[in-house]
Short mmCIF file of C-alpha atoms in Angstrom, two decimals:
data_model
loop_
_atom_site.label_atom_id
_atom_site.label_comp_id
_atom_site.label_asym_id
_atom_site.label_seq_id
_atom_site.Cartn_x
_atom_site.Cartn_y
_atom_site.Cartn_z
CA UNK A 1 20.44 28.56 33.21
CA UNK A 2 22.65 27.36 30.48
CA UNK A 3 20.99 29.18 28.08
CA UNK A 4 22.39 32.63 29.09
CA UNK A 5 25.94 30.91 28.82
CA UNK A 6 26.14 30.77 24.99
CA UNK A 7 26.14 33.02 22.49
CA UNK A 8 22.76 33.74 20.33
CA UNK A 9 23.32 30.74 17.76
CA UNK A 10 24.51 28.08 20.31
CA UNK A 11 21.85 29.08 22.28
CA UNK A 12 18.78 28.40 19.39
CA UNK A 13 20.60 25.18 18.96
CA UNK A 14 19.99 24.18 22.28
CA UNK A 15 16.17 25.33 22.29
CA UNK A 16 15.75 23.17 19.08
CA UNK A 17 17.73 19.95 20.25
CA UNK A 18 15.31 20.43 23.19
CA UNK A 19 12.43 20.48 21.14
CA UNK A 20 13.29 17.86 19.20
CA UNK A 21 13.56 15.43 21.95
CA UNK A 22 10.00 16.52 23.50
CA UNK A 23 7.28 14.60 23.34
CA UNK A 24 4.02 16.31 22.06
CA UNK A 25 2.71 18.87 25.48
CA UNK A 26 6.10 17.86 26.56
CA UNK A 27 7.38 21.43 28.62
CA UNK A 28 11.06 22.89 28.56
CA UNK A 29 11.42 25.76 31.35
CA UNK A 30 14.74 28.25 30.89
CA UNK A 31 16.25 31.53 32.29
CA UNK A 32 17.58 34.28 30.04
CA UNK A 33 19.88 36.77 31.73
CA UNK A 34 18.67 40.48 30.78
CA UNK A 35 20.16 43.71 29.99
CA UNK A 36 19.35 44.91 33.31
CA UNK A 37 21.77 42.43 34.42
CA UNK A 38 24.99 43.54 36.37
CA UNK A 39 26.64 41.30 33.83
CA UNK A 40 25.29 43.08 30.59
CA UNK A 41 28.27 44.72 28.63
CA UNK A 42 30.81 43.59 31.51
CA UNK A 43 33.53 42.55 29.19
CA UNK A 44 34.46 42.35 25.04
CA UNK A 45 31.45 42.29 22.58
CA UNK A 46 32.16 39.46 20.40
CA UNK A 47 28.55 39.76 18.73
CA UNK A 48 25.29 41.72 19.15
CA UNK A 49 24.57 41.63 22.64
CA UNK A 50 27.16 38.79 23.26
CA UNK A 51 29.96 39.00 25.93
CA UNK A 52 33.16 37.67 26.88
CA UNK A 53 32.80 38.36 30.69
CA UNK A 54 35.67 40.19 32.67
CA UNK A 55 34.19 40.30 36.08
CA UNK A 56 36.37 38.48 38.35
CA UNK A 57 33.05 36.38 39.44
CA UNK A 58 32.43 35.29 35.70
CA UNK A 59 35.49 35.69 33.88
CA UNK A 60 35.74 34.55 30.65
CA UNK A 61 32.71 33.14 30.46
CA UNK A 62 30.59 33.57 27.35
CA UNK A 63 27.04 35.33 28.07
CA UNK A 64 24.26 36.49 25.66
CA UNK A 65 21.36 38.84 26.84
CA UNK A 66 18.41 38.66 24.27
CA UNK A 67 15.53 41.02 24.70
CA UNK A 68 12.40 39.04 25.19
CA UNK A 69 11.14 39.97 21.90
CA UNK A 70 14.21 37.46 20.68
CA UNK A 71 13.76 34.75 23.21
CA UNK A 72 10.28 34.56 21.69
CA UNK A 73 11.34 34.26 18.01
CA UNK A 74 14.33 31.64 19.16
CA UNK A 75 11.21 29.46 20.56
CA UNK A 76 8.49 30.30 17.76
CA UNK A 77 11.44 28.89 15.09
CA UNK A 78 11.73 25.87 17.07
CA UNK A 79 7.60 25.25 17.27
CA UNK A 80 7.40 25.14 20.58
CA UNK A 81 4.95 27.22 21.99
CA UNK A 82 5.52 29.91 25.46
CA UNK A 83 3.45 29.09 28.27
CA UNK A 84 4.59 31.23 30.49
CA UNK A 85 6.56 34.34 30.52
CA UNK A 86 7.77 35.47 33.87
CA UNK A 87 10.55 37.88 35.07
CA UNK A 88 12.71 37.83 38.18
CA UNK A 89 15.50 40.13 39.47
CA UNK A 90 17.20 40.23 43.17
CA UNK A 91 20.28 42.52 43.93
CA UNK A 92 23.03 41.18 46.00
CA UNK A 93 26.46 43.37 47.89
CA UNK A 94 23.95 46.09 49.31
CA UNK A 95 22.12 46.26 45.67
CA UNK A 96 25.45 46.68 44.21
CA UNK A 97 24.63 43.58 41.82
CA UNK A 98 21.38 42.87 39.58
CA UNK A 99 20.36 39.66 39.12
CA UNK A 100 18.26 39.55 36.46
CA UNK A 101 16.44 36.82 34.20
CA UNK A 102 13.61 36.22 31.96
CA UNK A 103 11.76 32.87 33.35
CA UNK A 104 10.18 31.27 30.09
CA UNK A 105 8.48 27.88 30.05
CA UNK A 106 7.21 26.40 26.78
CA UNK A 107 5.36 23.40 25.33
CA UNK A 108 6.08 21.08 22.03
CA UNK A 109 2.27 21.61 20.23
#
């Protein structure tokens, strides 16, 4: 999960260095946090959908939550290609806390 660690920009910079190291049908596999996420707009907006954390758990730590629509585009730019497009969420503290992602793996075509 690094992606979900850095803010929209850094992120598509790390989707196309990965890319650009792939060999052709090479696959890259990420998480995305989403905005069902406990973690969504827990802290200072610094850019659309981009947060400075304040939970004690994460703080200070810089999170973006894309829709999927937007994880798509960050991929399509790169020419790589999603393979798969899964979803997974768990709650933790009596359901108190949403853990959510979107699962994507992709392929260099």
């Amino acid at each position: 999960g690094i992606t979900h660690l850095n803010a929209r920009e850094i992120a598509s910079n790390f989707i196309k260095q990965f890319a650009s190291i792939l060999n052709e049908g090479g696959s890259i596999f990420a998480n995305w946090r989403t905005r069902k996420d406990s973690l969504y707009k827990r802290g200072k907006e610094i850019d659309g959908d981009t947060f400075i954390i304040d939970e004690e758990s994460h703080k200070g730590m810089l999170y973006y939550f894309p829709n999927l629509d937007e994880v798509e585009k960050i991929y399509e730019s790169v020419g790589l290609k999603i393979t798969s497009k899964d979803y997974e969420e768990f709650s933790t503290n009596d359901g108190n806390i949403i853990n959510s992602w979107h699962i994507i793996e992709a392929k260099k075509v």
